[in-house]
Short mmCIF file of C-alpha atoms in Angstrom, two decimals:
data_model
loop_
_atom_site.label_atom_id
_atom_site.label_comp_id
_atom_site.label_asym_id
_atom_site.label_seq_id
_atom_site.Cartn_x
_atom_site.Cartn_y
_atom_site.Cartn_z
CA UNK A 15 -22.24 88.89 109.67
CA UNK A 16 -18.77 87.43 109.13
CA UNK A 17 -17.03 85.24 111.75
CA UNK A 18 -14.36 87.92 112.26
CA UNK A 19 -17.02 90.54 112.95
CA UNK A 20 -18.79 88.20 115.39
CA UNK A 21 -15.56 87.60 117.35
CA UNK A 22 -14.87 91.33 117.49
CA UNK A 23 -18.37 91.99 118.83
CA UNK A 24 -17.88 89.43 121.65
CA UNK A 25 -14.60 91.02 122.81
CA UNK A 26 -16.55 93.47 124.97
CA UNK A 27 -17.63 90.58 127.20
CA UNK A 28 -20.41 88.06 127.48
CA UNK A 29 -22.96 90.62 128.63
CA UNK A 30 -21.73 93.26 126.26
CA UNK A 31 -20.65 95.78 128.89
CA UNK A 32 -17.63 96.47 131.09
CA UNK A 33 -13.99 96.67 130.07
CA UNK A 34 -10.79 94.76 130.84
CA UNK A 35 -9.04 95.86 134.03
CA UNK A 36 -5.88 97.87 133.47
CA UNK A 37 -2.53 96.97 135.04
CA UNK A 38 -2.93 99.93 137.38
CA UNK A 39 -6.38 98.73 138.51
CA UNK A 40 -5.12 95.19 139.10
CA UNK A 41 -2.13 96.55 141.05
CA UNK A 42 -4.55 98.41 143.33
CA UNK A 43 -6.10 95.10 144.40
CA UNK A 44 -2.94 92.98 144.32
CA UNK A 45 -1.66 93.98 147.76
CA UNK A 46 -1.36 90.67 149.61
CA UNK A 47 1.80 89.89 151.57
CA UNK A 48 2.62 86.25 152.20
CA UNK A 49 4.20 84.57 155.23
CA UNK A 50 7.56 84.31 153.44
CA UNK A 51 7.49 88.07 152.85
CA UNK A 52 6.57 87.93 149.17
CA UNK A 53 4.68 91.11 148.35
CA UNK A 54 6.44 93.34 150.87
CA UNK A 55 7.41 96.64 149.21
CA UNK A 56 10.59 98.66 149.45
CA UNK A 57 10.90 100.92 152.47
CA UNK A 58 11.62 100.64 156.18
CA UNK A 59 10.61 101.85 159.61
CA UNK A 60 12.06 101.85 163.11
CA UNK A 61 10.46 101.23 166.50
CA UNK A 62 10.85 104.89 167.48
CA UNK A 63 9.26 106.07 164.24
CA UNK A 64 6.46 103.61 164.80
CA UNK A 65 5.77 105.00 168.27
CA UNK A 66 5.07 108.43 166.77
CA UNK A 67 2.78 106.97 164.10
CA UNK A 68 1.05 104.81 166.70
CA UNK A 69 0.34 107.74 169.03
CA UNK A 70 -1.16 109.70 166.13
CA UNK A 71 -3.33 107.05 164.50
CA UNK A 72 -3.71 104.05 166.82
CA UNK A 73 -3.57 104.85 170.53
CA UNK A 74 -7.11 106.26 170.71
CA UNK A 75 -8.46 102.76 169.98
CA UNK A 76 -5.70 100.39 171.07
CA UNK A 77 -4.40 102.30 174.10
CA UNK A 78 -1.03 103.89 174.71
CA UNK A 79 0.67 100.51 175.19
CA UNK A 80 -1.55 98.23 173.11
CA UNK A 81 -3.78 97.41 176.07
CA UNK A 82 -7.00 98.19 174.14
CA UNK A 83 -9.63 100.86 174.73
CA UNK A 84 -13.28 100.03 175.30
CA UNK A 85 -14.27 97.30 172.86
CA UNK A 86 -11.24 97.77 170.60
CA UNK A 87 -8.83 94.83 170.74
CA UNK A 88 -5.63 94.54 172.69
CA UNK A 89 -2.45 94.35 170.66
CA UNK A 90 -0.03 93.29 173.37
CA UNK A 91 -0.01 90.78 176.21
CA UNK A 92 -2.09 87.62 176.51
CA UNK A 93 0.94 85.35 176.82
CA UNK A 94 -0.15 81.78 177.58
CA UNK A 95 -3.85 82.67 177.54
CA UNK A 96 -4.95 80.80 174.40
CA UNK A 97 -6.04 77.70 176.34
CA UNK A 98 -8.03 79.69 178.89
CA UNK A 99 -11.79 80.30 178.84
CA UNK A 100 -11.13 83.90 177.83
CA UNK A 101 -8.07 83.84 175.57
CA UNK A 102 -6.45 87.14 174.71
CA UNK A 103 -5.53 86.94 171.04
CA UNK A 104 -2.92 89.64 170.57
CA UNK A 105 -0.03 90.06 168.17
CA UNK A 106 2.27 88.54 170.76
CA UNK A 107 0.09 85.64 171.87
CA UNK A 108 -1.62 84.65 168.62
CA UNK A 109 -0.40 86.20 165.33
CA UNK A 110 1.58 83.70 163.20
CA UNK A 111 3.80 85.86 160.93
CA UNK A 112 5.31 89.34 161.18
CA UNK A 113 4.99 89.82 157.41
CA UNK A 114 1.22 89.29 157.49
CA UNK A 115 1.00 91.79 160.34
CA UNK A 116 2.36 94.35 157.84
CA UNK A 117 -0.30 93.16 155.38
CA UNK A 118 -3.13 93.65 157.87
CA UNK A 119 -2.01 97.07 159.06
CA UNK A 120 -1.53 98.18 155.45
CA UNK A 121 -4.92 97.06 154.20
CA UNK A 122 -7.13 97.73 157.23
CA UNK A 123 -5.61 100.38 159.49
CA UNK A 124 -6.20 102.94 160.80
CA UNK A 125 -9.80 101.93 161.35
CA UNK A 126 -11.19 105.30 160.23
CA UNK A 127 -8.97 105.60 157.10
CA UNK A 128 -7.64 102.22 155.89
CA UNK A 129 -4.79 102.19 153.34
CA UNK A 130 -4.01 105.84 154.05
CA UNK A 131 -0.58 105.20 155.61
CA UNK A 132 2.65 105.16 153.61
CA UNK A 133 4.65 101.97 153.30
CA UNK A 134 7.31 103.39 155.63
CA UNK A 135 4.66 104.24 158.25
CA UNK A 136 3.33 100.69 158.07
CA UNK A 137 6.85 99.29 158.49
CA UNK A 138 7.36 101.56 161.49
CA UNK A 139 4.02 100.56 163.05
CA UNK A 140 4.80 96.89 162.55
CA UNK A 141 8.16 97.34 164.28
CA UNK A 142 6.54 99.22 167.17
CA UNK A 143 3.78 96.66 167.74
CA UNK A 144 6.32 93.83 167.65
CA UNK A 145 8.39 95.73 170.20
CA UNK A 146 5.33 96.25 172.43
CA UNK A 147 5.15 92.46 172.60
CA UNK A 148 8.90 92.07 173.32
CA UNK A 149 9.36 90.18 170.04
CA UNK A 150 11.99 92.58 168.65
CA UNK A 151 14.43 94.94 170.36
CA UNK A 152 14.11 98.72 170.39
CA UNK A 153 16.70 99.14 167.63
CA UNK A 154 14.86 96.84 165.21
CA UNK A 155 14.35 98.17 161.69
CA UNK A 156 11.47 96.60 159.78
CA UNK A 157 11.84 96.08 156.03
CA UNK A 158 11.29 93.40 153.39
CA UNK A 159 14.43 91.53 154.50
CA UNK A 160 14.02 91.63 158.29
CA UNK A 161 10.29 90.99 158.78
CA UNK A 162 10.21 87.47 157.26
CA UNK A 163 13.02 86.47 159.66
CA UNK A 164 11.04 87.40 162.79
CA UNK A 165 9.88 84.27 164.62
CA UNK A 166 6.46 84.85 166.16
CA UNK A 167 5.76 83.12 169.53
CA UNK A 168 2.67 81.25 168.30
CA UNK A 169 3.82 80.37 164.78
CA UNK A 170 4.35 76.67 165.44
CA UNK A 171 0.85 76.22 166.92
CA UNK A 172 -0.95 76.91 163.65
CA UNK A 173 -2.07 73.89 161.63
CA UNK A 174 -2.27 74.59 157.91
CA UNK A 175 -3.57 71.19 156.79
CA UNK A 176 -7.35 70.74 157.00
CA UNK A 177 -7.87 67.91 159.54
CA UNK A 178 -11.43 67.18 158.40
CA UNK A 179 -11.83 63.88 156.50
CA UNK A 180 -12.90 63.87 152.86
CA UNK A 181 -16.50 62.66 152.57
CA UNK A 182 -17.77 61.17 149.35
CA UNK A 183 -21.30 60.11 150.22
CA UNK A 184 -23.48 59.27 147.25
CA UNK A 185 -26.84 60.97 146.97
CA UNK A 186 -29.72 58.61 147.75
CA UNK A 187 -31.94 58.20 144.69
CA UNK A 188 -34.02 55.10 145.64
CA UNK A 189 -35.61 53.70 148.84
CA UNK A 190 -34.37 56.66 150.84
CA UNK A 191 -35.40 57.40 154.43
CA UNK A 192 -38.63 59.35 154.84
CA UNK A 193 -37.31 61.40 157.74
CA UNK A 194 -33.91 62.25 159.15
CA UNK A 195 -33.31 62.51 162.88
CA UNK A 196 -30.57 64.83 164.13
CA UNK A 197 -28.90 62.98 167.01
CA UNK A 198 -26.04 65.35 167.77
CA UNK A 199 -25.02 68.97 167.26
CA UNK A 200 -22.34 71.48 168.09
CA UNK A 201 -24.69 73.12 170.59
CA UNK A 202 -25.01 69.81 172.43
CA UNK A 203 -21.24 69.68 172.75
CA UNK A 204 -21.21 73.21 174.21
CA UNK A 205 -19.13 74.42 171.28
CA UNK A 206 -21.23 77.43 170.37
CA UNK A 207 -22.44 80.32 172.54
CA UNK A 208 -26.01 80.29 173.78
CA UNK A 209 -28.39 82.47 171.77
CA UNK A 210 -31.05 82.68 174.47
CA UNK A 211 -29.05 84.15 177.31
CA UNK A 212 -25.89 86.15 177.87
CA UNK A 213 -23.25 85.38 175.25
CA UNK A 214 -20.97 83.57 177.65
CA UNK A 215 -23.65 81.54 179.39
CA UNK A 216 -23.53 78.71 176.89
CA UNK A 217 -19.78 78.45 177.21
CA UNK A 218 -19.75 78.10 180.96
CA UNK A 219 -22.68 75.78 181.58
#
């Protein structure tokens, strides 16, 4: 077999099956929207348009005003609750960027049919949910230019640098300890919920 023939045979992949992804297939997965708005598509939506979309697709889970239904999460409220024992992490109290709210709604909502909404419907929903949290006015129009300019209430409280120290311990290869004693744990610091009683018991003891 010639070298050229060998190279041609390997082009199908190391295991000899599969095929290169097409541009259309890659585009189907490349849907992320970044905090600066990069990735947002063309289109727009108003608060009023979002209310209609919300009532159709969202209110059965999240309530008529974002208050949550049953075990489905609240979308509005929770102001100043993040330091409490039971913080309410809503769009208004917790979410860092309006552009990534569009991303989440687009890729994951509605719960029963994710990625079924049009880009304009997602813009409208984003505007409506922001308005529910008093972050934008009722005449706000969401689009690729306006969303990155929205300042979210909790944006400055996120820390993007990993505070954990770099550890470069060398593996012991000679005269190592026979046994290792665990002297501390997260459970001992009451940082994790108890697994033997009610979920909240370990947090309140």
